[in-house]
Short mmCIF file of C-alpha atoms and ligand atoms in Angstrom, two decimals:
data_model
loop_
_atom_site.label_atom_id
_atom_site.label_comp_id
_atom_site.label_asym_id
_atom_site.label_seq_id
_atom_site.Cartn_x
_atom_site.Cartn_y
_atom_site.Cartn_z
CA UNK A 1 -96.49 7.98 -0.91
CA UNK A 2 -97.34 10.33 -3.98
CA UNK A 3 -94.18 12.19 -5.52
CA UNK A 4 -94.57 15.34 -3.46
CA UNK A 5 -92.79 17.43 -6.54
CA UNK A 6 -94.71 18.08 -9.87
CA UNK A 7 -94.72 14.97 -12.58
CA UNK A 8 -93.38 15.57 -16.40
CA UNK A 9 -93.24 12.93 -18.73
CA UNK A 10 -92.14 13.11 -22.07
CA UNK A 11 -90.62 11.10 -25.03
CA UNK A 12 -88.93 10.87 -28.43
CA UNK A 13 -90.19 8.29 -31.20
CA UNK A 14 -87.06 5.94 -32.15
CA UNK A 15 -87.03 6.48 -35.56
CA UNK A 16 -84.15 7.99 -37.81
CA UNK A 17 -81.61 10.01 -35.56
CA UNK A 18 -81.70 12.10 -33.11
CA UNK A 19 -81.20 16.07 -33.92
CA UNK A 20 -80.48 19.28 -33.18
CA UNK A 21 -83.88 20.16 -33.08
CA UNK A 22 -84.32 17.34 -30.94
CA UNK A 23 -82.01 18.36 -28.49
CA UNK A 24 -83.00 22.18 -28.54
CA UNK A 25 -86.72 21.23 -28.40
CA UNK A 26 -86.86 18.78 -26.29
CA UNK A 27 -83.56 16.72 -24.08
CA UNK A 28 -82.17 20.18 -23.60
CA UNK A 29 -85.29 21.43 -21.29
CA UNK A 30 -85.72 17.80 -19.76
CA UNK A 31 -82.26 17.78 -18.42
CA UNK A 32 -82.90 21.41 -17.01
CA UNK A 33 -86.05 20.28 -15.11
CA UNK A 34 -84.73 16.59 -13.47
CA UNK A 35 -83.50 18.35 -10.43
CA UNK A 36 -87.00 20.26 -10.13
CA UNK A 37 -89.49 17.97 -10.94
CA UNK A 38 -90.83 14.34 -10.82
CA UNK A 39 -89.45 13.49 -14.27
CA UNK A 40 -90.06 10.56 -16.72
CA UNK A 41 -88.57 10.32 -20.04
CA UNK A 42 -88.97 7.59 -22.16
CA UNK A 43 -88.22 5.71 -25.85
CA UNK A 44 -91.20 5.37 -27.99
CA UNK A 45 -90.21 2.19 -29.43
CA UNK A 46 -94.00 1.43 -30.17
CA UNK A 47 -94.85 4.46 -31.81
CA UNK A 48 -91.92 4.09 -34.24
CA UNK A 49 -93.85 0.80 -35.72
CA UNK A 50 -96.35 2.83 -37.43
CA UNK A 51 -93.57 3.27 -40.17
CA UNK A 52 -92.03 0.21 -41.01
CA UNK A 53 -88.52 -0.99 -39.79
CA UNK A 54 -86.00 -2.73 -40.92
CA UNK A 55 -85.79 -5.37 -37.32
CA UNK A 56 -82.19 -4.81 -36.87
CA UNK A 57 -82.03 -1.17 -37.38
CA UNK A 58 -85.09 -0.71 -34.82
CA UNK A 59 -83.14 -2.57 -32.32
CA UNK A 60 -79.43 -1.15 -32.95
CA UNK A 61 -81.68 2.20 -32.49
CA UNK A 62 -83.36 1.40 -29.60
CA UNK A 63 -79.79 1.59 -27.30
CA UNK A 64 -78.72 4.19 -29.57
CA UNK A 65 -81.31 6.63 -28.62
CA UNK A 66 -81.30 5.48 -25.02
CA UNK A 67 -77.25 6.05 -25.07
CA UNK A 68 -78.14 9.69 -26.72
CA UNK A 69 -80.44 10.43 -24.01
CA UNK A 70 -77.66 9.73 -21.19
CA UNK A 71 -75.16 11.01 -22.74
CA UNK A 72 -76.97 14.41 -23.01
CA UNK A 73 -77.33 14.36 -19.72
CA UNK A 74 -80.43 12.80 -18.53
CA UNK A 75 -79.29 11.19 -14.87
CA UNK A 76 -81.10 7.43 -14.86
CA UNK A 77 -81.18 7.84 -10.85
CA UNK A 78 -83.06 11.32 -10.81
CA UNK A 79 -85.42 10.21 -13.67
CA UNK A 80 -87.09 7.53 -14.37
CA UNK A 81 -85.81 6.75 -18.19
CA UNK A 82 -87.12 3.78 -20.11
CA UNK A 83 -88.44 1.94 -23.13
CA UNK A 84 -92.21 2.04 -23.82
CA UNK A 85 -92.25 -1.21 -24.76
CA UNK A 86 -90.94 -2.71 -21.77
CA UNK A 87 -93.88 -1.59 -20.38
CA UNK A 88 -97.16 -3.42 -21.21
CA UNK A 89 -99.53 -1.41 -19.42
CA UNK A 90 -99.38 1.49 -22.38
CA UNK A 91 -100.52 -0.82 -24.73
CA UNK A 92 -103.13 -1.81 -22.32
CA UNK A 93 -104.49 1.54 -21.21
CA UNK A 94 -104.41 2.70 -25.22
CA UNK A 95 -106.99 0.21 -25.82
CA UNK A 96 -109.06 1.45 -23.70
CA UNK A 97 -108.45 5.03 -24.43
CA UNK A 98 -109.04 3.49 -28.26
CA UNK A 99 -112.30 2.44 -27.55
CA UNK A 100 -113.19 6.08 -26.23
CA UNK A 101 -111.61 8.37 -29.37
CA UNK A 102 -114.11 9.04 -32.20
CA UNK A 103 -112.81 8.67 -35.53
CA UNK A 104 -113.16 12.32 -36.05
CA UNK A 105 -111.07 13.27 -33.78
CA UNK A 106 -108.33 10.96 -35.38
CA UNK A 107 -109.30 12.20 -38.96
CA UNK A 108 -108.12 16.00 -38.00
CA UNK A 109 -104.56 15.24 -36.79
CA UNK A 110 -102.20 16.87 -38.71
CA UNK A 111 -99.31 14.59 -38.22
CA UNK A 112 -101.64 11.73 -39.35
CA UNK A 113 -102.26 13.43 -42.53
CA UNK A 114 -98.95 14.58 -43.21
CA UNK A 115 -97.52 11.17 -42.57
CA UNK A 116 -100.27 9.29 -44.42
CA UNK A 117 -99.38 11.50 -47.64
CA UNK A 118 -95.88 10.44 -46.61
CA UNK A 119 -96.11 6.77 -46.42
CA UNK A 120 -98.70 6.19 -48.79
CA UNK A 121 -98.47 2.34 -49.30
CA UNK A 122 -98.83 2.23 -45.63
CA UNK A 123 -101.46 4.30 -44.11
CA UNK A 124 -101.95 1.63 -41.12
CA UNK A 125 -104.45 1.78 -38.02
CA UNK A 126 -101.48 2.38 -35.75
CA UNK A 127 -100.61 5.44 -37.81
CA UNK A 128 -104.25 6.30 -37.25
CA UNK A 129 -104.41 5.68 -33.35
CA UNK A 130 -100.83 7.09 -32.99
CA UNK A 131 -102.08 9.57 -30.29
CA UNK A 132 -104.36 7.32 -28.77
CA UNK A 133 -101.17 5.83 -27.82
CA UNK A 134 -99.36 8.57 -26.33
CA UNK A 135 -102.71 10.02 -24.44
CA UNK A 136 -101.83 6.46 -22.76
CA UNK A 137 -98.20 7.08 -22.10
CA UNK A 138 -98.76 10.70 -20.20
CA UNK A 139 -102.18 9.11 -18.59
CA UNK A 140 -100.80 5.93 -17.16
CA UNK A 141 -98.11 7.90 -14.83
CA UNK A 142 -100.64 10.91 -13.64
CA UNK A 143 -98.25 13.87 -15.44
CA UNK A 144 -99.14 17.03 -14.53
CA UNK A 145 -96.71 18.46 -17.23
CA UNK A 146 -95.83 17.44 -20.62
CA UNK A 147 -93.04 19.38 -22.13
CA UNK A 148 -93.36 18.67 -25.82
CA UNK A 149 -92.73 21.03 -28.98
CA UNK A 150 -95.43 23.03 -31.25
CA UNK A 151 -95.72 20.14 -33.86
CA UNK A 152 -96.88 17.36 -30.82
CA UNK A 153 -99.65 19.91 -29.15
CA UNK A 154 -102.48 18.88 -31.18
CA UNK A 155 -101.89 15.14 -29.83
CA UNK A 156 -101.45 16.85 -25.95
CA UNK A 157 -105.10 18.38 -26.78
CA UNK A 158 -106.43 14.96 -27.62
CA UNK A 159 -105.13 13.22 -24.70
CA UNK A 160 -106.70 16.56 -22.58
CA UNK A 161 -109.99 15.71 -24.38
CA UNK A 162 -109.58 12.09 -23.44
CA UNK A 163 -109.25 12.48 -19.77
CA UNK A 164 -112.98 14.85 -20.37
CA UNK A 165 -114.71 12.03 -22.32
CA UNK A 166 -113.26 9.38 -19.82
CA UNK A 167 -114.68 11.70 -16.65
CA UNK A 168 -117.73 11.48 -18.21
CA UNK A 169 -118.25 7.97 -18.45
CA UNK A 170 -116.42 7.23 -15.63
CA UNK A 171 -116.07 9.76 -12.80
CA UNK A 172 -113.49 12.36 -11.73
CA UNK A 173 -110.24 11.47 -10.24
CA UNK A 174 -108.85 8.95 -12.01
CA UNK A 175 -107.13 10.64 -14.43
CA UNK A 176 -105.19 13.75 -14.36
CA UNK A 177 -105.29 16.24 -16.67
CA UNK A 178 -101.86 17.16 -18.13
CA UNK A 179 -100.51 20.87 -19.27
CA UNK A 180 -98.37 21.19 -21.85
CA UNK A 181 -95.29 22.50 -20.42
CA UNK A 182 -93.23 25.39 -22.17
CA UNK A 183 -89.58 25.43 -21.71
CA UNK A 184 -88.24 28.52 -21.86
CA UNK A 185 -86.09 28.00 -24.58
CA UNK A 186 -89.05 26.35 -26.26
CA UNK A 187 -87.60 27.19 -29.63
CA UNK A 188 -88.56 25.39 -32.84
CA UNK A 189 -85.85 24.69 -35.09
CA UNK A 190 -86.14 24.63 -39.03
CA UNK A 191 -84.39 22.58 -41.71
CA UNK A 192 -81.09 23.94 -42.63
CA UNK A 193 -82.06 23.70 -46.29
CA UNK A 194 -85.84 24.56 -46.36
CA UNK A 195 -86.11 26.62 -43.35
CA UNK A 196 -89.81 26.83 -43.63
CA UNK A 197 -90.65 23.50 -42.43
CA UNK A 198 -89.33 21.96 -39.02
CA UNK A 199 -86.12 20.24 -38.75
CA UNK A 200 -87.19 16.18 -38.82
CA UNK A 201 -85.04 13.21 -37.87
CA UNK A 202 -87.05 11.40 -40.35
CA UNK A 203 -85.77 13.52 -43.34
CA UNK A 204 -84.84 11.40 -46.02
CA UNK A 205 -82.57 14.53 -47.08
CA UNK A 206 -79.51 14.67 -44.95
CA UNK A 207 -78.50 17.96 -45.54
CA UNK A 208 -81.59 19.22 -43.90
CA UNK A 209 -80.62 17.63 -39.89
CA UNK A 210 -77.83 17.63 -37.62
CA UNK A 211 -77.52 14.87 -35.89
CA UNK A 212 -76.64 14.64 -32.15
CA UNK A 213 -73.96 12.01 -32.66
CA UNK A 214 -73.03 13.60 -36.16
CA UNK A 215 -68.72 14.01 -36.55
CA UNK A 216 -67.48 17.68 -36.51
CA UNK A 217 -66.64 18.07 -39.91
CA UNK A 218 -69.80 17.05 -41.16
CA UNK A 219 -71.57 19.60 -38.98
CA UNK A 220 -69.25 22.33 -40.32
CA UNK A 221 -70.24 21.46 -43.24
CA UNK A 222 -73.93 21.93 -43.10
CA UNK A 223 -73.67 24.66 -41.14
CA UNK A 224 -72.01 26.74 -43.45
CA UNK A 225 -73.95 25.09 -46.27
CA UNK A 226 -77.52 25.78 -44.75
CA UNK A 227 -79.84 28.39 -47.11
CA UNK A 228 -80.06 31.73 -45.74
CA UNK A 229 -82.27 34.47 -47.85
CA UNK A 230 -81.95 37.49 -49.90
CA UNK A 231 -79.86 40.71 -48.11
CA UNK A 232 -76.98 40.54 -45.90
CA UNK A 233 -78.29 41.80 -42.63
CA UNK A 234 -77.73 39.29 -39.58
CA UNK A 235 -81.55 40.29 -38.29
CA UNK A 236 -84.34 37.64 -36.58
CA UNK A 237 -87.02 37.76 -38.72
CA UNK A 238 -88.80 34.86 -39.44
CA UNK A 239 -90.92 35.77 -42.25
CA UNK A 240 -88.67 37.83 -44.08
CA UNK A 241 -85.51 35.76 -43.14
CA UNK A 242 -86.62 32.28 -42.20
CA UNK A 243 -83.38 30.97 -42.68
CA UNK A 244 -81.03 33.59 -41.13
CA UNK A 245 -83.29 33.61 -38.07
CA UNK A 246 -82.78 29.88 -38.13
CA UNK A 247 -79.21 29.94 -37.47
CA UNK A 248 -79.76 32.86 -34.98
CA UNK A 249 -82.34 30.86 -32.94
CA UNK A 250 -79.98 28.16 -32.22
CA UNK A 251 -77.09 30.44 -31.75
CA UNK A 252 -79.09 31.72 -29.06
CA UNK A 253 -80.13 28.69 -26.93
CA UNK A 254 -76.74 27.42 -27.30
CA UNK A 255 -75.19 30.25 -26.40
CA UNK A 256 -77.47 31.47 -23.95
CA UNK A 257 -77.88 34.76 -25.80
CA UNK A 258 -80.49 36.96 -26.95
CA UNK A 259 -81.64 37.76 -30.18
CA UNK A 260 -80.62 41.57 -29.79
CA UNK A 261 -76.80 40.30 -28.42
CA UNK A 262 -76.47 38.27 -31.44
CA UNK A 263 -78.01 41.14 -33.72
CA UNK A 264 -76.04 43.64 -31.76
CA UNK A 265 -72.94 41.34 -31.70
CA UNK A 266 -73.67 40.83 -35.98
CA UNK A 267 -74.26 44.43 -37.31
CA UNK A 268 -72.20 44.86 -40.11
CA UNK A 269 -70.74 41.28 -40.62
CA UNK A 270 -71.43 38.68 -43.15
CA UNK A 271 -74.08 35.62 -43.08
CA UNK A 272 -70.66 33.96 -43.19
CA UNK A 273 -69.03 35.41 -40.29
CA UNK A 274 -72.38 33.95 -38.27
CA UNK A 275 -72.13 30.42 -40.36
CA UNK A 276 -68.32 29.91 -38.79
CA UNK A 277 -69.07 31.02 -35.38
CA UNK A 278 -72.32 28.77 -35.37
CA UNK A 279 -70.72 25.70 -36.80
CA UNK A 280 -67.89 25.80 -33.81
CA UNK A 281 -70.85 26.30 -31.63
CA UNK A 282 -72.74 23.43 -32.19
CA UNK A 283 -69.56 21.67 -32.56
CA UNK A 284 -68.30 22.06 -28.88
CA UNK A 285 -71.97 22.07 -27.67
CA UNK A 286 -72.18 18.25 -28.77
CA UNK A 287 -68.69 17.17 -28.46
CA UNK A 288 -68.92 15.77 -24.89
CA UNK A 289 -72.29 13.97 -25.81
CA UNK A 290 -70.83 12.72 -28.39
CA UNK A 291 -67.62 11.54 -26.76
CA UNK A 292 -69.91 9.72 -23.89
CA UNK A 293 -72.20 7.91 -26.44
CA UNK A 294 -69.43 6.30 -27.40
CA UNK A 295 -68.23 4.76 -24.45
CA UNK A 296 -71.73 3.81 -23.62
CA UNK A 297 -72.51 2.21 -26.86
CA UNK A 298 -69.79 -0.22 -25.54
CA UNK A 299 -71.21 -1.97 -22.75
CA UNK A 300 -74.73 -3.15 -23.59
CA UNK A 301 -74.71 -5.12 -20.82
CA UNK A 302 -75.02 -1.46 -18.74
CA UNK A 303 -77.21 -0.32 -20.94
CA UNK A 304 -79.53 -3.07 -20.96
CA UNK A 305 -79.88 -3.23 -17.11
CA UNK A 306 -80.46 0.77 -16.61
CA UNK A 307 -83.20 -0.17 -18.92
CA UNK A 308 -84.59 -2.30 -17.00
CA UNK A 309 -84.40 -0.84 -13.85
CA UNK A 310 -86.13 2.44 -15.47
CA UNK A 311 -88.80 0.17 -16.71
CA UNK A 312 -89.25 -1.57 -13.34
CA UNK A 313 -89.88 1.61 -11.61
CA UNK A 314 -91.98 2.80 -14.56
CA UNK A 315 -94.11 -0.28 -14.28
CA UNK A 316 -95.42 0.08 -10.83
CA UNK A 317 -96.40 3.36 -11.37
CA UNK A 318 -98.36 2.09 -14.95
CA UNK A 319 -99.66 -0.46 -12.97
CA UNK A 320 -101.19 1.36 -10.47
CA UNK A 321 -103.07 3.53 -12.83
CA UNK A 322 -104.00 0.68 -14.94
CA UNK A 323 -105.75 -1.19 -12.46
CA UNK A 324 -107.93 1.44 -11.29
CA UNK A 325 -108.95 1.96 -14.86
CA UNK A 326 -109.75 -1.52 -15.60
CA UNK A 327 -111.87 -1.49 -12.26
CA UNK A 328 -113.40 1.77 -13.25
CA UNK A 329 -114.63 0.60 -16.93
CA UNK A 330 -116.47 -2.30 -15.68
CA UNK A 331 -113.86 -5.26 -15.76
CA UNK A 332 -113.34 -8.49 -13.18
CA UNK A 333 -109.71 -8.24 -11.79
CA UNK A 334 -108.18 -12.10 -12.51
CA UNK A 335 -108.64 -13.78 -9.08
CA UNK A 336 -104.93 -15.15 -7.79
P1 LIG B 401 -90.59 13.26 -31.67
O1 LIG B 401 -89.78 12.04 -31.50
O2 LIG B 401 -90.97 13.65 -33.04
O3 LIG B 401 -89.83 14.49 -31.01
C1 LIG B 401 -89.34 14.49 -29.68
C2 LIG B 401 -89.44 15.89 -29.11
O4 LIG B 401 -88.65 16.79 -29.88
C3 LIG B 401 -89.43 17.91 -30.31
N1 LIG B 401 -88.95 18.31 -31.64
C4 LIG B 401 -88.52 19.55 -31.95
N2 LIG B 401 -88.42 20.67 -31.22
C5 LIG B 401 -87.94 21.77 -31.83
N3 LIG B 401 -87.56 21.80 -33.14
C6 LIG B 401 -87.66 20.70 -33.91
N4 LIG B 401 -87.28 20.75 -35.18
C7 LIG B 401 -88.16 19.49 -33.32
N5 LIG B 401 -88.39 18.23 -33.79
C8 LIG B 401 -88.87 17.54 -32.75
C9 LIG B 401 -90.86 17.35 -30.35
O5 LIG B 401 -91.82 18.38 -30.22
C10 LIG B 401 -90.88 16.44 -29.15
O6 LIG B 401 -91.13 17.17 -27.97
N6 LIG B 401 -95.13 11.60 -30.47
C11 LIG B 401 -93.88 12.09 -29.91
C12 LIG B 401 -93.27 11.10 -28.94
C13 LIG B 401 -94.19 10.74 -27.83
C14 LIG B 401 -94.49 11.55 -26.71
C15 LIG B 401 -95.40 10.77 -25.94
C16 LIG B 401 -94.11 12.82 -26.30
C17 LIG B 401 -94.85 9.56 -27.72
N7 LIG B 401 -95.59 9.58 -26.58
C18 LIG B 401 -95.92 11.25 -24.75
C19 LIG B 401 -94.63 13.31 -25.09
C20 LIG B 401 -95.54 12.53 -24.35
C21 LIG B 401 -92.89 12.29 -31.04
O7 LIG B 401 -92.94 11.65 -32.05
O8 LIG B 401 -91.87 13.18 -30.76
#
């Protein structure tokens, strides 16, 4: 019987570490909305290839992100949490999804051009057909939500267009079309150092991320250390004072407060008064996460088989989608 509550599916690319951005973005909202909704959440282990990795460190990462996403609170028995790649069918339904994307559409993706300046002895097809990829992972399990953040809606639009071109060819009714689904603390959050561009966990500049599993004193640390702007006032602004407002948007979604508390709460103080207050913050908002990673990061035998049961139950889902597509586009199901 279909899942009578709404589906979301969404995902974080295993490369470099996990962060605060991360967290406020994304794993925050998804463990808000497993008790609600239909919910898959899963490790793009594939996408992460389009950079290259070192083997070991892809693997060591692959637990460590799945550890992160437990520990944060994502319950493995109300969602269905598991690793892209131990489930063929994405690869599978990409291709055909592939075969329907023009080249144009691939050309105007900003992440693909920011990444291709990036990595410029390696501007590979996969970096190219990145989305193609993730239309696949929200198409294969019928979403009818995908909570993502601003910099991964131009890749929701493409997968939106895909299900169109794929009606076209092939009838309604196969595919459902996905929303993008706004949390309401759908906040973006900036580098501590440049506070202008998004905080990444592929940042070759550490200073700029805090990391989920990062040690107190090392959060303090950047914290107090991140760039705010000319003036004094505590004020949210985010052209005037990108990196004051910054701070104040993740005091706020931690905290749970609004911007005109925390201005309120601020008149008259110091950038520092804020810095110390926001550095215990984030402190004691990851502690316990960080405490339960690593306890889980003991026993990969655990880990490996809630992996596997998240990926069974993933996979008849896929599978079910995948079939109809295959019979849809014009292909002879293998005979037993
Ligand atoms: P990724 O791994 O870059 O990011 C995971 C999620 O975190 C959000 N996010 C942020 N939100 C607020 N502030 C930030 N500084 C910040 N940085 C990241 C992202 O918007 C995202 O929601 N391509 C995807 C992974 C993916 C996926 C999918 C997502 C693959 N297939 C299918 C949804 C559905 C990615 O690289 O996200």
């Amino acid at each position: 019987m279909p899942p009578m509550k709404k589906t979301i599916l969404s995902g974080s690319t295993v490369t470099g570490n996990l962060t605060l951005g991360n967290y406020i973005g994304a794993i925050n909202n998804w463990r808000q909305l497993q008790d609600d909704y239909d919910c898959l959440y899963f490790l793009a282990d594939l996408h992460a290839l389009t950079v290259h990795q070192d083997p070991a460190i892809l693997r060591e990462r692959i637990y460590s992100f799945f550890a992160q996403y437990l520990a944060l609170g994502l319950d493995p028995q109300k969602n269905i949490i598991f690793a892209q790649s131990h489930v063929h069918e994405h690869t599978e339904l990409s291709w055909i999804l592939t075969c329907l994307t023009p080249m144009g559409a691939l050309n105007r993706m900003t992440q693909f051009k920011e990444k291709s300046a990036k990595h410029t002895k390696n501007i590979n097809a996969g970096l190219f057909t990145y989305p193609t990829l993730m239309a696949a992972d929200i198409l294969l399990y019928q979403a009818d939500l995908v909570p993502v953040g601003e910099d991964q809606k131009q890749h929701l639009e493409l997968c939106r267009d895909l299900v169109g071109t794929f009606e076209n060819h092939y009838g309604k009714g196969l595919l459902k079309m996905p929303e993008p689904y706004i949390g309401k603390t759908g906040a973006r959050v900036m580098s501590l150092q440049d506070p202008i561009k998004k905080m990444s966990k592929s940042d070759e500049v550490e200073k700029n991320f805090v990391a989920v599993i990062e040690d107190p004193k090392s959060i303090e640390k950047k914290i107090k250390s991140a760039a705010t702007d000319s003036g004094s006032e505590i004020r949210f602004d985010p052209e005037m004072k990108p990196g004051v407002s910054n701070l104040l948007t993740i005091y706020s979604v931690l905290a749970g407060k609004s911007m005109a508390e925390l201005e309120a709460a601020y008149a008259g103080k110091m950038y520092g008064h804020l810095k110390v207050d926001l550095a215990e913050l984030v402190v004691e908002t990851l502690r316990p996460a960080r405490e339960r990673y690593a306890d889980l990061m003991k026993n990969r035998d655990h880990l490996d088989q809630l992996l596997a049961s998240g990926a069974a139950r993933a996979q008849v889902r896929a599978q079910e989608t995948l079939k109809k597509v295959y019979q849809a586009v014009g292909l002879v199901p293998r005979k037993a």
